[in-house]
Amino acid sequence: MEMFEGSTESFGSLVPAGVPDCDDLYSRNLLDAAEEVIYFKDLDSRFVRVSLGCAQLHRRTQDEMVGLTDFDLFDVSHARAAFEDEQRIIRTGEAVVNKEERERWNGRPDTWVASSKFPFRAPDGTITGTFGISRDVTRRVLAEQESARLALATRATNRRLTQVEGQLRSVLDGSTDTIARYDLALRYRYINPAGERLRGLRIDELRRRTDREIGMQEHALALWEPALRRVIATGRPEQVEFWLADESNQGQRWHHTTLAADREPGGAVVGVLASTRDITELKLAEQALAHQAMHDHLTGLANRHLLMKKIEQALERLNRAPHQHVLFFVDVDNFKSINDTYGHDRGDKVLVQLAERLTTLARRDDTVARLGGDEFVILCEGVSNPAHIRDIGARFVAALAEPYRDGTTVISVSASVGAAMTDDPASSPSDLLSRADGAMYLAKTNGRNQFHLRNG
């Protein structure tokens, strides 16, 4: 096996007799520090060595895993598929890379993993078994499923395998994760090809330099450097999440890093081992879920939950900067007749156009929300002049009374608008909303298609 660049020690034996000797202090540190499932198997697909993360996954010790097969651990259908993959690798010498599969357990919920398996060769090239690495992607899969459930038209978020971690050179070189070693001065001692691609520099350009020296963005350094120093000072693992600007598409790429202490034989910390994966797709899935939880599915406006939070925050700001807030309540007149006459599809299109008109009339910092059905609310902060409020309400009424067009179909619509205002930070969001609703009701009572301001 090749040596780490810059190292004077070779890899040693990772497996019992019959497998090439490749035991090395750094490989042991990486193997036992890794959270991922890393394993080595013989020609009969029996485990001969596993990572600590693999043993913990199966609720056994590393020694107890030796000699077992997947048939001892999984549902027979999953074990058979894994066995066939490994035997094919042994026969052909061809690796299986980045395969996403569902793990079926006996007496435990199913999980999803992304795994890669490779032939393990003796120095003479003879295949003596297989080795592999997998990581749990259940969280990401479930997030995608939940996002699809909440928004039927949402495209399933494409996941990317970004973490393949191990200690053997063949695993490191094939990994899509950044795996690096730092010394006590936070200088690079090693980085794998994935890390070179991320940083745009070769290992010989990185070695003995720090991330600050190679130009890592300052906001990321503010998290990164203290985390490395804490691992050095305490010897305890750390988790770090940070983003970097992606100049190629003017966006952001999110990264999650697991940091572990790199120790010498006596136990003293001599540096840090870092494994970094790209979690951008997971972040996008989580952001999509958060957006759907706070926004109306038809119009994209804020929903009731988000509106109430916005009102609560606006009332809190009155303690710091006294002024006046206004809440406009909009209700379409006789909307049921539109659905009855033109159908619900056209009725939905009317609601979408209504939402667009309200958004156009509102200021950039105003909150426009749909409560459900044909009810809309607009929160305007810092509007204290009653004449100005009436002017805004009149503009809402006039804009919403413009005919709605869908192809050749023209639909006449009107809306009743009410408003309530407050300068009292002790007001409750529900009370303010109730008063605006009451004002809207008076507008309807007085003949519809008009605005009413409630002062008290």
GROMACS .gro file of C-alpha atoms in nm:
model
  456
    1MET     CA    1   0.000   0.000   0.000
    2GLU     CA    2   0.116   0.357  -0.058
    3MET     CA    3   0.210   0.580   0.233
    4PHE     CA    4   0.036   0.906   0.326
    5GLU     CA    5   0.225   1.191   0.166
    6GLY     CA    6   0.457   1.341   0.421
    7SER     CA    7   0.439   1.036   0.648
    8THR     CA    8   0.733   0.814   0.740
    9GLU     CA    9   0.515   0.524   0.852
   10SER     CA   10   0.339   0.274   0.626
   11PHE     CA   11  -0.008   0.134   0.668
   12GLY     CA   12  -0.016  -0.191   0.866
   13SER     CA   13  -0.261  -0.477   0.898
   14LEU     CA   14  -0.625  -0.380   0.903
   15VAL     CA   15  -0.746  -0.741   0.905
   16PRO     CA   16  -0.643  -1.079   1.051
   17ALA     CA   17  -0.402  -1.324   0.892
   18GLY     CA   18  -0.457  -1.384   0.522
   19VAL     CA   19  -0.513  -1.016   0.441
   20PRO     CA   20  -0.218  -0.788   0.347
   21ASP     CA   21  -0.046  -0.620   0.645
   22CYS     CA   22  -0.141  -0.248   0.651
   23ASP     CA   23  -0.173  -0.148   1.019
   24ASP     CA   24  -0.092   0.219   1.071
   25LEU     CA   25  -0.155   0.458   1.359
   26TYR     CA   26  -0.328   0.712   1.137
   27SER     CA   27  -0.545   0.451   0.967
   28ARG     CA   28  -0.653   0.323   1.312
   29ASN     CA   29  -0.734   0.677   1.422
   30LEU     CA   30  -0.941   0.733   1.107
   31LEU     CA   31  -1.113   0.394   1.126
   32ASP     CA   32  -1.214   0.427   1.491
   33ALA     CA   33  -1.302   0.798   1.468
   34ALA     CA   34  -1.523   0.755   1.162
   35GLU     CA   35  -1.897   0.765   1.215
   36GLU     CA   36  -1.950   0.577   0.888
   37VAL     CA   37  -1.983   0.203   0.839
   38ILE     CA   38  -1.647   0.073   0.715
   39TYR     CA   39  -1.578  -0.299   0.688
   40PHE     CA   40  -1.351  -0.567   0.540
   41LYS     CA   41  -1.474  -0.915   0.439
   42ASP     CA   42  -1.313  -1.241   0.329
   43LEU     CA   43  -1.395  -1.444   0.018
   44ASP     CA   44  -1.701  -1.591   0.191
   45SER     CA   45  -1.832  -1.242   0.273
   46ARG     CA   46  -1.758  -1.282   0.643
   47PHE     CA   47  -1.651  -0.975   0.839
   48VAL     CA   48  -1.283  -0.974   0.928
   49ARG     CA   49  -1.260  -0.614   1.052
   50VAL     CA   50  -1.505  -0.328   1.096
   51SER     CA   51  -1.501   0.034   1.203
   52LEU     CA   52  -1.631   0.136   1.544
   53GLY     CA   53  -1.926   0.303   1.371
   54CYS     CA   54  -2.011  -0.025   1.194
   55ALA     CA   55  -2.000  -0.224   1.520
   56GLN     CA   56  -2.214   0.032   1.702
   57LEU     CA   57  -2.470   0.027   1.421
   58HIS     CA   58  -2.514  -0.346   1.474
   59ARG     CA   59  -2.507  -0.312   1.855
   60ARG     CA   60  -2.199  -0.528   1.887
   61THR     CA   61  -1.833  -0.482   1.961
   62GLN     CA   62  -1.579  -0.483   1.682
   63ASP     CA   63  -1.454  -0.824   1.796
   64GLU     CA   64  -1.808  -0.967   1.802
   65MET     CA   65  -1.854  -0.867   1.437
   66VAL     CA   66  -1.563  -1.085   1.320
   67GLY     CA   67  -1.689  -1.401   1.150
   68LEU     CA   68  -2.048  -1.281   1.104
   69THR     CA   69  -2.217  -1.232   0.767
   70ASP     CA   70  -2.498  -1.004   0.657
   71PHE     CA   71  -2.734  -1.300   0.702
   72ASP     CA   72  -2.667  -1.274   1.078
   73LEU     CA   73  -2.757  -0.904   1.080
   74PHE     CA   74  -3.021  -0.817   0.820
   75ASP     CA   75  -3.343  -0.942   0.668
   76VAL     CA   76  -3.260  -1.230   0.435
   77SER     CA   77  -3.359  -1.041   0.117
   78HIS     CA   78  -3.118  -0.754   0.191
   79ALA     CA   79  -2.842  -0.992   0.303
   80ARG     CA   80  -2.876  -1.195  -0.018
   81ALA     CA   81  -2.849  -0.885  -0.237
   82ALA     CA   82  -2.536  -0.768  -0.050
   83PHE     CA   83  -2.381  -1.116  -0.077
   84GLU     CA   84  -2.443  -1.126  -0.454
   85ASP     CA   85  -2.283  -0.781  -0.499
   86GLU     CA   86  -1.971  -0.887  -0.306
   87GLN     CA   87  -1.933  -1.218  -0.486
   88ARG     CA   88  -1.962  -1.037  -0.820
   89ILE     CA   89  -1.687  -0.798  -0.711
   90ILE     CA   90  -1.467  -1.094  -0.615
   91ARG     CA   91  -1.532  -1.262  -0.953
   92THR     CA   92  -1.486  -0.955  -1.173
   93GLY     CA   93  -1.267  -0.721  -0.970
   94GLU     CA   94  -1.513  -0.439  -1.054
   95ALA     CA   95  -1.619  -0.206  -0.772
   96VAL     CA   96  -1.974  -0.096  -0.687
   97VAL     CA   97  -1.969   0.280  -0.629
   98ASN     CA   98  -2.225   0.512  -0.472
   99LYS     CA   99  -2.511   0.264  -0.464
  100GLU     CA  100  -2.815   0.382  -0.268
  101GLU     CA  101  -3.011   0.099  -0.113
  102ARG     CA  102  -3.269   0.029   0.152
  103GLU     CA  103  -3.148  -0.177   0.447
  104ARG     CA  104  -3.412  -0.413   0.584
  105TRP     CA  105  -3.363  -0.522   0.944
  106ASN     CA  106  -3.518  -0.788   1.163
  107GLY     CA  107  -3.704  -0.611   1.445
  108ARG     CA  108  -3.579  -0.260   1.352
  109PRO     CA  109  -3.709   0.011   1.117
  110ASP     CA  110  -3.567   0.012   0.766
  111THR     CA  111  -3.287   0.258   0.690
  112TRP     CA  112  -3.135   0.396   0.370
  113VAL     CA  113  -2.761   0.401   0.298
  114ALA     CA  114  -2.528   0.503   0.020
  115SER     CA  115  -2.244   0.253  -0.011
  116SER     CA  116  -1.935   0.174  -0.215
  117LYS     CA  117  -1.763  -0.167  -0.224
  118PHE     CA  118  -1.422  -0.255  -0.369
  119PRO     CA  119  -1.207  -0.566  -0.421
  120PHE     CA  120  -0.935  -0.612  -0.157
  121ARG     CA  121  -0.611  -0.733  -0.315
  122ALA     CA  122  -0.295  -0.895  -0.186
  123PRO     CA  123   0.040  -0.743  -0.288
  124ASP     CA  124   0.052  -0.981  -0.586
  125GLY     CA  125  -0.288  -0.857  -0.707
  126THR     CA  126  -0.489  -1.156  -0.592
  127ILE     CA  127  -0.836  -1.067  -0.465
  128THR     CA  128  -0.858  -1.184  -0.103
  129GLY     CA  129  -1.193  -1.031  -0.015
  130THR     CA  130  -1.384  -0.705  -0.029
  131PHE     CA  131  -1.399  -0.380   0.164
  132GLY     CA  132  -1.665  -0.114   0.171
  133ILE     CA  133  -1.789   0.208   0.324
  134SER     CA  134  -2.145   0.332   0.364
  135ARG     CA  135  -2.321   0.622   0.527
  136ASP     CA  136  -2.674   0.662   0.653
  137VAL     CA  137  -2.888   0.885   0.429
  138THR     CA  138  -3.217   0.809   0.605
  139ARG     CA  139  -3.259   1.168   0.725
  140ARG     CA  140  -3.224   1.303   0.374
  141VAL     CA  141  -3.452   1.039   0.220
  142LEU     CA  142  -3.724   1.104   0.479
  143ALA     CA  143  -3.689   1.480   0.425
  144GLU     CA  144  -3.742   1.433   0.052
  145GLN     CA  145  -4.043   1.210   0.111
  146GLU     CA  146  -4.197   1.461   0.351
  147SER     CA  147  -4.133   1.747   0.107
  148ALA     CA  148  -4.306   1.551  -0.170
  149ARG     CA  149  -4.602   1.478   0.058
  150LEU     CA  150  -4.651   1.843   0.154
  151ALA     CA  151  -4.609   1.976  -0.199
  152LEU     CA  152  -4.725   1.729  -0.464
  153ALA     CA  153  -4.554   1.922  -0.741
  154THR     CA  154  -4.221   1.961  -0.558
  155ARG     CA  155  -3.942   1.782  -0.733
  156ALA     CA  156  -3.771   1.522  -0.523
  157THR     CA  157  -3.446   1.670  -0.401
  158ASN     CA  158  -3.152   1.506  -0.570
  159ARG     CA  159  -2.918   1.373  -0.315
  160ARG     CA  160  -2.550   1.353  -0.370
  161LEU     CA  161  -2.318   1.112  -0.208
  162THR     CA  162  -2.065   1.340  -0.040
  163GLN     CA  163  -1.918   1.137   0.236
  164VAL     CA  164  -1.708   0.835   0.187
  165GLU     CA  165  -1.456   0.819   0.467
  166GLY     CA  166  -1.183   0.570   0.543
  167GLN     CA  167  -0.814   0.524   0.592
  168LEU     CA  168  -0.693   0.315   0.303
  169ARG     CA  169  -0.551   0.510   0.013
  170SER     CA  170  -0.790   0.342  -0.232
  171VAL     CA  171  -1.091   0.448  -0.020
  172LEU     CA  172  -0.958   0.801   0.029
  173ASP     CA  173  -0.888   0.847  -0.341
  174GLY     CA  174  -1.235   0.724  -0.435
  175SER     CA  175  -1.416   0.936  -0.176
  176THR     CA  176  -1.631   1.233  -0.270
  177ASP     CA  177  -1.579   1.375   0.081
  178THR     CA  178  -1.295   1.602   0.183
  179ILE     CA  179  -1.074   1.413   0.428
  180ALA     CA  180  -0.785   1.608   0.575
  181ARG     CA  181  -0.524   1.603   0.854
  182TYR     CA  182  -0.406   1.917   1.031
  183ASP     CA  183  -0.113   1.970   1.265
  184LEU     CA  184  -0.121   2.166   1.592
  185ALA     CA  185  -0.070   2.494   1.404
  186LEU     CA  186  -0.379   2.420   1.187
  187ARG     CA  187  -0.157   2.352   0.885
  188TYR     CA  188  -0.242   2.082   0.632
  189ARG     CA  189  -0.051   1.754   0.659
  190TYR     CA  190  -0.275   1.560   0.417
  191ILE     CA  191  -0.584   1.612   0.203
  192ASN     CA  192  -0.752   1.370  -0.038
  193PRO     CA  193  -0.836   1.443  -0.404
  194ALA     CA  194  -1.190   1.554  -0.318
  195GLY     CA  195  -1.040   1.817  -0.087
  196GLU     CA  196  -0.802   1.930  -0.359
  197ARG     CA  197  -1.096   1.983  -0.595
  198LEU     CA  198  -1.295   2.175  -0.336
  199ARG     CA  199  -1.005   2.408  -0.259
  200GLY     CA  200  -0.874   2.429  -0.614
  201LEU     CA  201  -0.522   2.347  -0.497
  202ARG     CA  202  -0.300   2.037  -0.503
  203ILE     CA  203  -0.172   1.875  -0.184
  204ASP     CA  204   0.181   2.003  -0.249
  205GLU     CA  205   0.035   2.357  -0.264
  206LEU     CA  206  -0.167   2.304   0.056
  207ARG     CA  207   0.082   2.123   0.277
  208ARG     CA  208   0.217   2.335   0.566
  209ARG     CA  209  -0.037   2.611   0.492
  210THR     CA  210  -0.353   2.698   0.687
  211ASP     CA  211  -0.706   2.756   0.555
  212ARG     CA  212  -0.664   3.124   0.638
  213GLU     CA  213  -0.349   3.138   0.427
  214ILE     CA  214  -0.520   2.979   0.126
  215GLY     CA  215  -0.810   3.228   0.143
  216MET     CA  216  -1.103   3.053   0.311
  217GLN     CA  217  -1.390   3.302   0.346
  218GLU     CA  218  -1.385   3.496   0.672
  219HIS     CA  219  -1.733   3.401   0.792
  220ALA     CA  220  -1.640   3.031   0.758
  221LEU     CA  221  -1.305   3.081   0.933
  222ALA     CA  222  -1.489   3.232   1.231
  223LEU     CA  223  -1.645   2.888   1.292
  224TRP     CA  224  -1.372   2.668   1.151
  225GLU     CA  225  -1.059   2.778   1.335
  226PRO     CA  226  -1.211   2.783   1.689
  227ALA     CA  227  -1.352   2.432   1.632
  228LEU     CA  228  -1.010   2.296   1.529
  229ARG     CA  229  -0.849   2.457   1.833
  230ARG     CA  230  -1.111   2.311   2.068
  231VAL     CA  231  -1.040   1.960   1.940
  232ILE     CA  232  -0.668   2.016   1.994
  233ALA     CA  233  -0.726   2.156   2.344
  234THR     CA  234  -0.981   1.899   2.465
  235GLY     CA  235  -0.929   1.593   2.248
  236ARG     CA  236  -1.306   1.570   2.206
  237PRO     CA  237  -1.483   1.544   1.866
  238GLU     CA  238  -1.658   1.845   1.717
  239GLN     CA  239  -1.929   1.897   1.453
  240VAL     CA  240  -1.914   2.208   1.233
  241GLU     CA  241  -2.159   2.336   0.969
  242PHE     CA  242  -2.064   2.626   0.744
  243TRP     CA  243  -2.133   2.760   0.397
  244LEU     CA  244  -1.904   2.885   0.124
  245ALA     CA  245  -1.995   3.112  -0.164
  246ASP     CA  246  -2.004   2.920  -0.492
  247GLU     CA  247  -1.876   3.167  -0.749
  248SER     CA  248  -1.967   2.937  -1.040
  249ASN     CA  249  -2.342   2.977  -0.983
  250GLN     CA  250  -2.344   3.273  -0.740
  251GLY     CA  251  -2.504   3.055  -0.474
  252GLN     CA  252  -2.403   2.886  -0.151
  253ARG     CA  253  -2.274   2.536  -0.081
  254TRP     CA  254  -2.330   2.402   0.270
  255HIS     CA  255  -2.080   2.169   0.433
  256HIS     CA  256  -2.085   1.952   0.746
  257THR     CA  257  -1.756   1.851   0.906
  258THR     CA  258  -1.675   1.590   1.168
  259LEU     CA  259  -1.354   1.671   1.356
  260ALA     CA  260  -1.161   1.419   1.567
  261ALA     CA  261  -0.829   1.432   1.749
  262ASP     CA  262  -0.525   1.281   1.576
  263ARG     CA  263  -0.315   1.118   1.848
  264GLU     CA  264   0.037   0.979   1.878
  265PRO     CA  265   0.100   0.635   2.039
  266GLY     CA  266   0.118   0.784   2.388
  267GLY     CA  267  -0.223   0.944   2.346
  268ALA     CA  268  -0.110   1.304   2.306
  269VAL     CA  269  -0.303   1.507   2.049
  270VAL     CA  270  -0.081   1.588   1.750
  271GLY     CA  271  -0.342   1.736   1.521
  272VAL     CA  272  -0.696   1.706   1.387
  273LEU     CA  273  -0.866   1.468   1.145
  274ALA     CA  274  -1.146   1.632   0.943
  275SER     CA  275  -1.411   1.474   0.724
  276THR     CA  276  -1.629   1.720   0.532
  277ARG     CA  277  -1.932   1.647   0.318
  278ASP     CA  278  -2.154   1.867   0.104
  279ILE     CA  279  -2.505   1.889   0.259
  280THR     CA  280  -2.647   2.150   0.021
  281GLU     CA  281  -2.923   1.922  -0.108
  282LEU     CA  282  -3.030   1.833   0.246
  283LYS     CA  283  -3.037   2.202   0.340
  284LEU     CA  284  -3.253   2.278   0.037
  285ALA     CA  285  -3.495   2.000   0.133
  286GLU     CA  286  -3.518   2.130   0.490
  287GLN     CA  287  -3.566   2.486   0.366
  288ALA     CA  288  -3.844   2.367   0.133
  289LEU     CA  289  -4.019   2.200   0.426
  290ALA     CA  290  -3.983   2.512   0.641
  291HIS     CA  291  -4.119   2.732   0.361
  292GLN     CA  292  -4.419   2.503   0.306
  293ALA     CA  293  -4.496   2.508   0.677
  294MET     CA  294  -4.514   2.890   0.676
  295HIS     CA  295  -4.671   2.969   0.338
  296ASP     CA  296  -4.999   2.916   0.157
  297HIS     CA  297  -4.974   2.638  -0.100
  298LEU     CA  298  -5.190   2.813  -0.363
  299THR     CA  299  -5.063   3.172  -0.361
  300GLY     CA  300  -4.724   3.142  -0.195
  301LEU     CA  301  -4.823   3.413   0.054
  302ALA     CA  302  -4.760   3.388   0.426
  303ASN     CA  303  -5.009   3.159   0.601
  304ARG     CA  304  -5.191   3.225   0.930
  305HIS     CA  305  -4.907   3.083   1.142
  306LEU     CA  306  -4.644   3.307   0.984
  307LEU     CA  307  -4.876   3.610   0.991
  308MET     CA  308  -4.933   3.577   1.365
  309LYS     CA  309  -4.557   3.554   1.423
  310LYS     CA  310  -4.504   3.866   1.210
  311ILE     CA  311  -4.770   4.056   1.405
  312GLU     CA  312  -4.615   3.944   1.736
  313GLN     CA  313  -4.271   4.063   1.624
  314ALA     CA  314  -4.412   4.395   1.501
  315LEU     CA  315  -4.580   4.455   1.837
  316GLU     CA  316  -4.252   4.381   2.019
  317ARG     CA  317  -4.079   4.646   1.806
  318LEU     CA  318  -4.319   4.908   1.944
  319ASN     CA  319  -4.128   4.883   2.275
  320ARG     CA  320  -3.810   5.003   2.102
  321ALA     CA  321  -3.953   5.248   1.849
  322PRO     CA  322  -4.302   5.379   1.925
  323HIS     CA  323  -4.518   5.425   1.616
  324GLN     CA  324  -4.837   5.270   1.479
  325HIS     CA  325  -4.918   4.948   1.291
  326VAL     CA  326  -5.220   4.882   1.071
  327LEU     CA  327  -5.377   4.548   0.985
  328PHE     CA  328  -5.594   4.533   0.671
  329PHE     CA  329  -5.845   4.248   0.640
  330VAL     CA  330  -5.968   4.164   0.287
  331ASP     CA  331  -6.263   3.941   0.200
  332VAL     CA  332  -6.386   3.881  -0.156
  333ASP     CA  333  -6.755   3.962  -0.196
  334ASN     CA  334  -6.977   3.668  -0.296
  335PHE     CA  335  -6.679   3.449  -0.381
  336LYS     CA  336  -6.892   3.135  -0.356
  337SER     CA  337  -7.086   3.244  -0.661
  338ILE     CA  338  -6.762   3.264  -0.860
  339ASN     CA  339  -6.679   2.902  -0.775
  340ASP     CA  340  -7.038   2.796  -0.849
  341THR     CA  341  -7.048   2.979  -1.182
  342TYR     CA  342  -6.699   2.931  -1.319
  343GLY     CA  343  -6.569   2.630  -1.126
  344HIS     CA  344  -6.308   2.595  -0.854
  345ASP     CA  345  -6.013   2.599  -1.094
  346ARG     CA  346  -6.104   2.947  -1.218
  347GLY     CA  347  -6.187   3.045  -0.862
  348ASP     CA  348  -5.831   2.950  -0.762
  349LYS     CA  349  -5.693   3.158  -1.048
  350VAL     CA  350  -5.891   3.458  -0.924
  351LEU     CA  351  -5.739   3.411  -0.577
  352VAL     CA  352  -5.389   3.395  -0.727
  353GLN     CA  353  -5.447   3.716  -0.924
  354LEU     CA  354  -5.592   3.882  -0.615
  355ALA     CA  355  -5.280   3.783  -0.418
  356GLU     CA  356  -5.057   3.928  -0.691
  357ARG     CA  357  -5.246   4.259  -0.687
  358LEU     CA  358  -5.222   4.288  -0.310
  359THR     CA  359  -4.850   4.210  -0.320
  360THR     CA  360  -4.796   4.473  -0.589
  361LEU     CA  361  -4.976   4.738  -0.385
  362ALA     CA  362  -4.802   4.649  -0.058
  363ARG     CA  363  -4.467   4.792   0.038
  364ARG     CA  364  -4.159   4.569   0.032
  365ASP     CA  365  -4.155   4.529   0.411
  366ASP     CA  366  -4.529   4.469   0.445
  367THR     CA  367  -4.658   4.117   0.512
  368VAL     CA  368  -4.930   3.989   0.279
  369ALA     CA  369  -5.098   3.668   0.399
  370ARG     CA  370  -5.381   3.438   0.301
  371LEU     CA  371  -5.580   3.305   0.596
  372GLY     CA  372  -5.767   3.055   0.381
  373GLY     CA  373  -6.058   3.063   0.139
  374ASP     CA  374  -6.100   3.417   0.010
  375GLU     CA  375  -5.962   3.598   0.318
  376PHE     CA  376  -5.637   3.798   0.299
  377VAL     CA  377  -5.454   4.015   0.551
  378ILE     CA  378  -5.189   4.285   0.502
  379LEU     CA  379  -4.970   4.398   0.793
  380CYS     CA  380  -4.831   4.751   0.745
  381GLU     CA  381  -4.590   4.889   1.003
  382GLY     CA  382  -4.533   5.257   1.074
  383VAL     CA  383  -4.850   5.393   0.909
  384SER     CA  384  -4.998   5.641   1.154
  385ASN     CA  385  -5.195   5.894   0.948
  386PRO     CA  386  -5.566   5.792   0.931
  387ALA     CA  387  -5.600   5.972   0.598
  388HIS     CA  388  -5.308   5.771   0.461
  389ILE     CA  389  -5.464   5.450   0.594
  390ARG     CA  390  -5.794   5.530   0.423
  391ASP     CA  391  -5.608   5.604   0.101
  392ILE     CA  392  -5.434   5.267   0.117
  393GLY     CA  393  -5.764   5.089   0.191
  394ALA     CA  394  -5.935   5.266  -0.099
  395ARG     CA  395  -5.654   5.161  -0.333
  396PHE     CA  396  -5.695   4.798  -0.222
  397VAL     CA  397  -6.069   4.816  -0.292
  398ALA     CA  398  -6.017   4.977  -0.634
  399ALA     CA  399  -5.745   4.736  -0.743
  400LEU     CA  400  -5.942   4.430  -0.643
  401ALA     CA  401  -6.250   4.553  -0.826
  402GLU     CA  402  -6.071   4.544  -1.163
  403PRO     CA  403  -6.211   4.257  -1.378
  404TYR     CA  404  -6.021   3.928  -1.365
  405ARG     CA  405  -5.932   3.776  -1.699
  406ASP     CA  406  -5.870   3.411  -1.784
  407GLY     CA  407  -5.834   3.381  -2.158
  408THR     CA  408  -6.154   3.511  -2.305
  409THR     CA  409  -6.338   3.483  -1.976
  410VAL     CA  410  -6.386   3.806  -1.780
  411ILE     CA  411  -6.497   3.778  -1.417
  412SER     CA  412  -6.625   4.074  -1.218
  413VAL     CA  413  -6.513   4.073  -0.855
  414SER     CA  414  -6.522   4.311  -0.563
  415ALA     CA  415  -6.385   4.296  -0.211
  416SER     CA  416  -6.465   4.444   0.128
  417VAL     CA  417  -6.166   4.574   0.324
  418GLY     CA  418  -6.144   4.659   0.692
  419ALA     CA  419  -5.852   4.787   0.897
  420ALA     CA  420  -5.755   4.817   1.262
  421MET     CA  421  -5.454   5.007   1.401
  422THR     CA  422  -5.257   5.000   1.724
  423ASP     CA  423  -4.962   5.168   1.891
  424ASP     CA  424  -4.984   4.952   2.204
  425PRO     CA  425  -4.705   4.691   2.240
  426ALA     CA  426  -4.926   4.507   2.489
  427SER     CA  427  -5.185   4.437   2.220
  428SER     CA  428  -5.234   4.074   2.127
  429PRO     CA  429  -5.204   3.957   1.765
  430SER     CA  430  -5.539   3.777   1.787
  431ASP     CA  431  -5.714   4.089   1.920
  432LEU     CA  432  -5.572   4.306   1.641
  433LEU     CA  433  -5.678   4.049   1.382
  434SER     CA  434  -6.025   4.027   1.535
  435ARG     CA  435  -6.068   4.405   1.521
  436ALA     CA  436  -5.960   4.418   1.157
  437ASP     CA  437  -6.204   4.135   1.081
  438GLY     CA  438  -6.479   4.332   1.254
  439ALA     CA  439  -6.399   4.638   1.045
  440MET     CA  440  -6.421   4.428   0.728
  441TYR     CA  441  -6.760   4.297   0.842
  442LEU     CA  442  -6.888   4.655   0.881
  443ALA     CA  443  -6.768   4.728   0.525
  444LYS     CA  444  -6.976   4.432   0.404
  445THR     CA  445  -7.275   4.539   0.613
  446ASN     CA  446  -7.258   4.887   0.462
  447GLY     CA  447  -7.289   4.755   0.107
  448ARG     CA  448  -6.963   4.569   0.021
  449ASN     CA  449  -6.693   4.684  -0.223
  450GLN     CA  450  -6.570   4.947   0.024
  451PHE     CA  451  -6.322   5.017   0.304
  452HIS     CA  452  -6.386   5.071   0.675
  453LEU     CA  453  -6.129   5.182   0.936
  454ARG     CA  454  -6.185   5.078   1.295
  455ASN     CA  455  -6.020   5.319   1.539
  456GLY     CA  456  -6.108   5.149   1.866
   0.00000   0.00000   0.00000
